[in-house]
């Protein structure tokens, strides 16, 4: 039996973010966007619209950020090109 049971909008948002997230991306909620925007440090966001769910956002960087974002690894079972162990079929 779990010690705590969580229900409501927070759990729904967390579940949505987990299901639609990508490697090497910072996935944030509207509340986090509001906090970062209030700091007036030039943070840049990209809206992630999902039908029937609350919008979530990628944190892209800050104004003047000119480095390219890393390319997420292929998670569909294709060949890997990065460092780390390679998985082979048995």
mmCIF file of N, CA and C in Angstrom:
data_model
loop_
_atom_site.group_PDB
_atom_site.id
_atom_site.type_symbol
_atom_site.label_atom_id
_atom_site.label_comp_id
_atom_site.label_asym_id
_atom_site.label_seq_id
_atom_site.Cartn_x
_atom_site.Cartn_y
_atom_site.Cartn_z
ATOM 1 N N UNK A 1 0.853 -1.181 0.000
ATOM 2 C CA UNK A 1 0.000 0.000 0.000
ATOM 3 C C UNK A 1 0.894 1.237 0.000
ATOM 4 N N UNK A 2 0.690 2.136 -0.963
ATOM 5 C CA UNK A 2 1.511 3.351 -0.985
ATOM 6 C C UNK A 2 1.254 4.218 0.244
ATOM 7 N N UNK A 3 2.257 4.927 0.629
ATOM 8 C CA UNK A 3 2.142 5.804 1.793
ATOM 9 C C UNK A 3 1.328 7.054 1.461
ATOM 10 N N UNK A 4 1.504 7.567 0.253
ATOM 11 C CA UNK A 4 0.788 8.766 -0.162
ATOM 12 C C UNK A 4 0.077 8.488 -1.486
ATOM 13 N N UNK A 5 -1.058 9.092 -1.679
ATOM 14 C CA UNK A 5 -1.776 9.020 -2.946
ATOM 15 C C UNK A 5 -1.944 10.444 -3.456
ATOM 16 N N UNK A 6 -1.528 10.678 -4.678
ATOM 17 C CA UNK A 6 -1.615 12.008 -5.265
ATOM 18 C C UNK A 6 -2.594 11.986 -6.422
ATOM 19 N N UNK A 7 -3.427 12.997 -6.475
ATOM 20 C CA UNK A 7 -4.417 13.119 -7.534
ATOM 21 C C UNK A 7 -4.507 14.578 -7.941
ATOM 22 N N UNK A 8 -5.072 14.815 -9.098
ATOM 23 C CA UNK A 8 -5.368 16.180 -9.496
ATOM 24 C C UNK A 8 -4.508 16.676 -10.639
ATOM 25 N N UNK A 9 -4.559 17.998 -10.843
ATOM 26 C CA UNK A 9 -3.902 18.636 -11.979
ATOM 27 C C UNK A 9 -2.390 18.441 -11.982
ATOM 28 N N UNK A 10 -1.765 18.471 -10.810
ATOM 29 C CA UNK A 10 -0.313 18.325 -10.751
ATOM 30 C C UNK A 10 0.118 16.966 -11.270
ATOM 31 N N UNK A 11 -0.583 15.926 -10.862
ATOM 32 C CA UNK A 11 -0.250 14.574 -11.310
ATOM 33 C C UNK A 11 -0.530 14.424 -12.802
ATOM 34 N N UNK A 12 -1.625 14.993 -13.263
ATOM 35 C CA UNK A 12 -1.965 14.936 -14.683
ATOM 36 C C UNK A 12 -0.886 15.627 -15.519
ATOM 37 N N UNK A 13 -0.451 16.809 -15.087
ATOM 38 C CA UNK A 13 0.595 17.539 -15.803
ATOM 39 C C UNK A 13 1.906 16.760 -15.800
ATOM 40 N N UNK A 14 2.278 16.206 -14.657
ATOM 41 C CA UNK A 14 3.521 15.427 -14.566
ATOM 42 C C UNK A 14 3.468 14.206 -15.478
ATOM 43 N N UNK A 15 2.337 13.532 -15.520
ATOM 44 C CA UNK A 15 2.182 12.360 -16.379
ATOM 45 C C UNK A 15 2.309 12.751 -17.851
ATOM 46 N N UNK A 16 1.663 13.853 -18.223
ATOM 47 C CA UNK A 16 1.729 14.353 -19.602
ATOM 48 C C UNK A 16 3.166 14.711 -19.978
ATOM 49 N N UNK A 17 3.868 15.392 -19.069
ATOM 50 C CA UNK A 17 5.238 15.808 -19.353
ATOM 51 C C UNK A 17 6.157 14.599 -19.498
ATOM 52 N N UNK A 18 5.957 13.597 -18.672
ATOM 53 C CA UNK A 18 6.767 12.384 -18.762
ATOM 54 C C UNK A 18 6.514 11.657 -20.085
ATOM 55 N N UNK A 19 5.258 11.607 -20.498
ATOM 56 C CA UNK A 19 4.891 10.881 -21.717
ATOM 57 C C UNK A 19 5.353 11.588 -22.987
ATOM 58 N N UNK A 20 5.474 12.913 -22.955
ATOM 59 C CA UNK A 20 5.804 13.665 -24.171
ATOM 60 C C UNK A 20 7.199 14.275 -24.143
ATOM 61 N N UNK A 21 7.982 13.974 -23.131
ATOM 62 C CA UNK A 21 9.325 14.523 -23.025
ATOM 63 C C UNK A 21 10.281 13.905 -24.032
ATOM 64 N N UNK A 22 11.411 14.546 -24.221
ATOM 65 C CA UNK A 22 12.474 14.053 -25.100
ATOM 66 C C UNK A 22 13.813 14.183 -24.382
ATOM 67 N N UNK A 23 14.765 13.313 -24.724
ATOM 68 C CA UNK A 23 16.100 13.450 -24.140
ATOM 69 C C UNK A 23 16.716 14.804 -24.498
ATOM 70 N N UNK A 24 17.506 15.337 -23.612
ATOM 71 C CA UNK A 24 18.235 16.595 -23.802
ATOM 72 C C UNK A 24 17.329 17.821 -23.905
ATOM 73 N N UNK A 25 16.108 17.722 -23.499
ATOM 74 C CA UNK A 25 15.199 18.864 -23.512
ATOM 75 C C UNK A 25 14.721 19.140 -22.092
ATOM 76 N N UNK A 26 14.540 20.420 -21.783
ATOM 77 C CA UNK A 26 14.029 20.810 -20.471
ATOM 78 C C UNK A 26 12.556 21.125 -20.654
ATOM 79 N N UNK A 27 11.716 20.268 -20.123
ATOM 80 C CA UNK A 27 10.264 20.336 -20.278
ATOM 81 C C UNK A 27 9.704 20.977 -19.017
ATOM 82 N N UNK A 28 8.991 22.093 -19.166
ATOM 83 C CA UNK A 28 8.522 22.832 -17.993
ATOM 84 C C UNK A 28 7.032 23.136 -18.089
ATOM 85 N N UNK A 29 6.457 23.441 -16.944
ATOM 86 C CA UNK A 29 5.035 23.768 -16.856
ATOM 87 C C UNK A 29 4.821 25.272 -17.030
ATOM 88 N N UNK A 30 3.558 25.659 -17.150
ATOM 89 C CA UNK A 30 3.204 27.074 -17.261
ATOM 90 C C UNK A 30 3.656 27.844 -16.025
ATOM 91 N N UNK A 31 3.521 27.250 -14.847
ATOM 92 C CA UNK A 31 3.955 27.940 -13.627
ATOM 93 C C UNK A 31 5.448 28.259 -13.674
ATOM 94 N N UNK A 32 6.253 27.339 -14.189
ATOM 95 C CA UNK A 32 7.693 27.581 -14.300
ATOM 96 C C UNK A 32 7.973 28.674 -15.323
ATOM 97 N N UNK A 33 7.238 28.682 -16.430
ATOM 98 C CA UNK A 33 7.381 29.756 -17.426
ATOM 99 C C UNK A 33 7.105 31.106 -16.775
ATOM 100 N N UNK A 34 6.063 31.184 -15.974
ATOM 101 C CA UNK A 34 5.716 32.449 -15.312
ATOM 102 C C UNK A 34 6.828 32.915 -14.381
ATOM 103 N N UNK A 35 7.400 31.990 -13.621
ATOM 104 C CA UNK A 35 8.486 32.354 -12.702
ATOM 105 C C UNK A 35 9.703 32.841 -13.485
ATOM 106 N N UNK A 36 10.110 32.089 -14.514
ATOM 107 C CA UNK A 36 11.287 32.477 -15.291
ATOM 108 C C UNK A 36 11.063 33.790 -16.036
ATOM 109 N N UNK A 37 9.861 34.007 -16.543
ATOM 110 C CA UNK A 37 9.546 35.260 -17.230
ATOM 111 C C UNK A 37 9.623 36.438 -16.263
ATOM 112 N N UNK A 38 9.162 36.230 -15.032
ATOM 113 C CA UNK A 38 9.180 37.311 -14.040
ATOM 114 C C UNK A 38 10.602 37.735 -13.674
ATOM 115 N N UNK A 39 11.584 36.876 -13.889
ATOM 116 C CA UNK A 39 12.975 37.218 -13.597
ATOM 117 C C UNK A 39 13.555 38.199 -14.613
ATOM 118 N N UNK A 40 12.905 38.314 -15.778
ATOM 119 C CA UNK A 40 13.311 39.233 -16.850
ATOM 120 C C UNK A 40 14.775 39.043 -17.247
ATOM 121 N N UNK A 41 15.153 37.767 -17.440
ATOM 122 C CA UNK A 41 16.512 37.432 -17.852
ATOM 123 C C UNK A 41 16.576 36.951 -19.297
ATOM 124 N N UNK A 42 15.464 37.079 -20.030
ATOM 125 C CA UNK A 42 15.467 36.759 -21.451
ATOM 126 C C UNK A 42 15.338 35.287 -21.789
ATOM 127 N N UNK A 43 14.700 34.514 -20.923
ATOM 128 C CA UNK A 43 14.508 33.095 -21.230
ATOM 129 C C UNK A 43 13.568 32.934 -22.419
ATOM 130 N N UNK A 44 13.840 31.929 -23.252
ATOM 131 C CA UNK A 44 13.058 31.667 -24.459
ATOM 132 C C UNK A 44 12.401 30.299 -24.319
ATOM 133 N N UNK A 45 11.114 30.230 -24.674
ATOM 134 C CA UNK A 45 10.334 29.003 -24.532
ATOM 135 C C UNK A 45 9.684 28.640 -25.857
ATOM 136 N N UNK A 46 9.377 27.366 -26.017
ATOM 137 C CA UNK A 46 8.625 26.873 -27.167
ATOM 138 C C UNK A 46 7.416 26.124 -26.613
ATOM 139 N N UNK A 47 6.216 26.517 -27.043
ATOM 140 C CA UNK A 47 4.992 25.899 -26.536
ATOM 141 C C UNK A 47 4.811 24.504 -27.115
ATOM 142 N N UNK A 48 4.458 23.566 -26.247
ATOM 143 C CA UNK A 48 4.147 22.185 -26.636
ATOM 144 C C UNK A 48 2.640 22.020 -26.487
ATOM 145 N N UNK A 49 1.909 22.133 -27.572
ATOM 146 C CA UNK A 49 0.452 22.019 -27.503
ATOM 147 C C UNK A 49 0.037 20.561 -27.651
ATOM 148 N N UNK A 50 -0.828 20.137 -26.749
ATOM 149 C CA UNK A 50 -1.346 18.775 -26.795
ATOM 150 C C UNK A 50 -2.854 18.852 -26.649
ATOM 151 N N UNK A 51 -3.565 18.236 -27.578
ATOM 152 C CA UNK A 51 -5.021 18.273 -27.558
ATOM 153 C C UNK A 51 -5.549 17.677 -26.252
ATOM 154 N N UNK A 52 -6.405 18.421 -25.578
ATOM 155 C CA UNK A 52 -7.043 17.927 -24.366
ATOM 156 C C UNK A 52 -6.199 18.023 -23.114
ATOM 157 N N UNK A 53 -5.000 18.614 -23.208
ATOM 158 C CA UNK A 53 -4.138 18.742 -22.039
ATOM 159 C C UNK A 53 -3.679 20.180 -21.894
ATOM 160 N N UNK A 54 -3.204 20.492 -20.719
ATOM 161 C CA UNK A 54 -2.621 21.803 -20.473
ATOM 162 C C UNK A 54 -1.343 21.937 -21.302
ATOM 163 N N UNK A 55 -1.129 23.110 -21.898
ATOM 164 C CA UNK A 55 0.106 23.336 -22.648
ATOM 165 C C UNK A 55 1.302 23.195 -21.723
ATOM 166 N N UNK A 56 2.375 22.638 -22.250
ATOM 167 C CA UNK A 56 3.648 22.618 -21.553
ATOM 168 C C UNK A 56 4.667 23.250 -22.487
ATOM 169 N N UNK A 57 5.896 23.390 -22.036
ATOM 170 C CA UNK A 57 6.869 24.191 -22.770
ATOM 171 C C UNK A 57 8.244 23.551 -22.730
ATOM 172 N N UNK A 58 9.035 23.791 -23.805
ATOM 173 C CA UNK A 58 10.459 23.488 -23.785
ATOM 174 C C UNK A 58 11.158 24.786 -23.382
ATOM 175 N N UNK A 59 12.130 24.691 -22.501
ATOM 176 C CA UNK A 59 13.012 25.819 -22.232
ATOM 177 C C UNK A 59 14.100 25.760 -23.296
ATOM 178 N N UNK A 60 14.139 26.744 -24.181
ATOM 179 C CA UNK A 60 15.057 26.741 -25.318
ATOM 180 C C UNK A 60 16.408 27.340 -24.941
ATOM 181 N N UNK A 61 16.405 28.366 -24.134
ATOM 182 C CA UNK A 61 17.645 29.036 -23.743
ATOM 183 C C UNK A 61 17.328 30.451 -23.311
ATOM 184 N N UNK A 62 18.274 31.341 -23.571
ATOM 185 C CA UNK A 62 18.080 32.751 -23.257
ATOM 186 C C UNK A 62 18.400 33.578 -24.489
ATOM 187 N N UNK A 63 17.900 34.818 -24.503
ATOM 188 C CA UNK A 63 18.228 35.723 -25.606
ATOM 189 C C UNK A 63 19.739 35.758 -25.771
ATOM 190 N N UNK A 64 20.202 35.634 -27.011
ATOM 191 C CA UNK A 64 21.625 35.638 -27.289
ATOM 192 C C UNK A 64 22.262 34.261 -27.214
ATOM 193 N N UNK A 65 21.494 33.256 -26.840
ATOM 194 C CA UNK A 65 21.998 31.881 -26.783
ATOM 195 C C UNK A 65 22.131 31.388 -28.210
ATOM 196 N N UNK A 66 23.366 31.105 -28.640
ATOM 197 C CA UNK A 66 23.560 30.756 -30.043
ATOM 198 C C UNK A 66 24.160 29.373 -30.268
ATOM 199 N N UNK A 67 24.256 28.568 -29.236
ATOM 200 C CA UNK A 67 24.771 27.208 -29.418
ATOM 201 C C UNK A 67 23.641 26.306 -29.900
ATOM 202 N N UNK A 68 23.943 25.379 -30.809
ATOM 203 C CA UNK A 68 22.886 24.469 -31.271
ATOM 204 C C UNK A 68 22.481 23.499 -30.161
ATOM 205 N N UNK A 69 21.221 23.144 -30.152
ATOM 206 C CA UNK A 69 20.745 22.158 -29.193
ATOM 207 C C UNK A 69 21.236 20.781 -29.616
ATOM 208 N N UNK A 70 21.561 19.907 -28.659
ATOM 209 C CA UNK A 70 21.998 18.561 -29.031
ATOM 210 C C UNK A 70 20.870 17.787 -29.691
ATOM 211 N N UNK A 71 21.237 16.865 -30.548
ATOM 212 C CA UNK A 71 20.258 16.019 -31.221
ATOM 213 C C UNK A 71 19.960 14.830 -30.314
ATOM 214 N N UNK A 72 18.685 14.611 -29.979
ATOM 215 C CA UNK A 72 18.352 13.470 -29.123
ATOM 216 C C UNK A 72 18.731 12.159 -29.794
ATOM 217 N N UNK A 73 19.116 11.157 -29.008
ATOM 218 C CA UNK A 73 19.439 9.859 -29.592
ATOM 219 C C UNK A 73 18.198 9.195 -30.170
ATOM 220 N N UNK A 74 18.413 8.303 -31.119
ATOM 221 C CA UNK A 74 17.320 7.544 -31.714
ATOM 222 C C UNK A 74 16.850 6.497 -30.710
ATOM 223 N N UNK A 75 15.632 6.613 -30.256
ATOM 224 C CA UNK A 75 15.098 5.678 -29.270
ATOM 225 C C UNK A 75 14.150 4.669 -29.896
ATOM 226 N N UNK A 76 14.165 4.580 -31.220
ATOM 227 C CA UNK A 76 13.236 3.674 -31.899
ATOM 228 C C UNK A 76 13.854 2.318 -32.189
ATOM 229 N N UNK A 77 15.046 2.060 -31.669
ATOM 230 C CA UNK A 77 15.670 0.766 -31.885
ATOM 231 C C UNK A 77 16.657 0.744 -33.024
ATOM 232 N N UNK A 78 16.953 1.916 -33.595
ATOM 233 C CA UNK A 78 17.922 1.976 -34.683
ATOM 234 C C UNK A 78 19.340 1.909 -34.153
ATOM 235 N N UNK A 79 20.285 2.059 -35.055
ATOM 236 C CA UNK A 79 21.699 2.041 -34.682
ATOM 237 C C UNK A 79 22.019 3.237 -33.803
ATOM 238 N N UNK A 80 22.895 3.054 -32.834
ATOM 239 C CA UNK A 80 23.334 4.162 -32.003
ATOM 240 C C UNK A 80 24.600 4.739 -32.596
ATOM 241 N N UNK A 81 24.768 6.036 -32.451
ATOM 242 C CA UNK A 81 25.958 6.670 -32.998
ATOM 243 C C UNK A 81 26.788 7.334 -31.923
ATOM 244 N N UNK A 82 26.309 7.346 -30.695
ATOM 245 C CA UNK A 82 27.025 8.020 -29.627
ATOM 246 C C UNK A 82 27.824 7.058 -28.781
ATOM 247 N N UNK A 83 28.511 7.609 -27.774
ATOM 248 C CA UNK A 83 29.280 6.761 -26.878
ATOM 249 C C UNK A 83 28.357 5.905 -26.020
ATOM 250 N N UNK A 84 28.917 4.889 -25.431
ATOM 251 C CA UNK A 84 28.133 4.036 -24.550
ATOM 252 C C UNK A 84 27.994 2.646 -25.118
ATOM 253 N N UNK A 85 27.456 1.766 -24.318
ATOM 254 C CA UNK A 85 27.350 0.375 -24.764
ATOM 255 C C UNK A 85 26.346 0.230 -25.899
ATOM 256 N N UNK A 86 26.603 -0.718 -26.759
ATOM 257 C CA UNK A 86 25.687 -1.025 -27.855
ATOM 258 C C UNK A 86 24.924 -2.289 -27.497
ATOM 259 N N UNK A 87 23.663 -2.291 -27.797
ATOM 260 C CA UNK A 87 22.838 -3.459 -27.541
ATOM 261 C C UNK A 87 22.718 -4.265 -28.823
ATOM 262 N N UNK A 88 22.824 -5.550 -28.697
ATOM 263 C CA UNK A 88 22.672 -6.415 -29.861
ATOM 264 C C UNK A 88 21.581 -7.429 -29.580
ATOM 265 N N UNK A 89 20.973 -7.924 -30.654
ATOM 266 C CA UNK A 89 19.929 -8.935 -30.488
ATOM 267 C C UNK A 89 20.556 -10.272 -30.148
ATOM 268 N N UNK A 90 19.856 -11.055 -29.354
ATOM 269 C CA UNK A 90 20.324 -12.399 -28.988
ATOM 270 C C UNK A 90 19.848 -13.402 -29.997
#
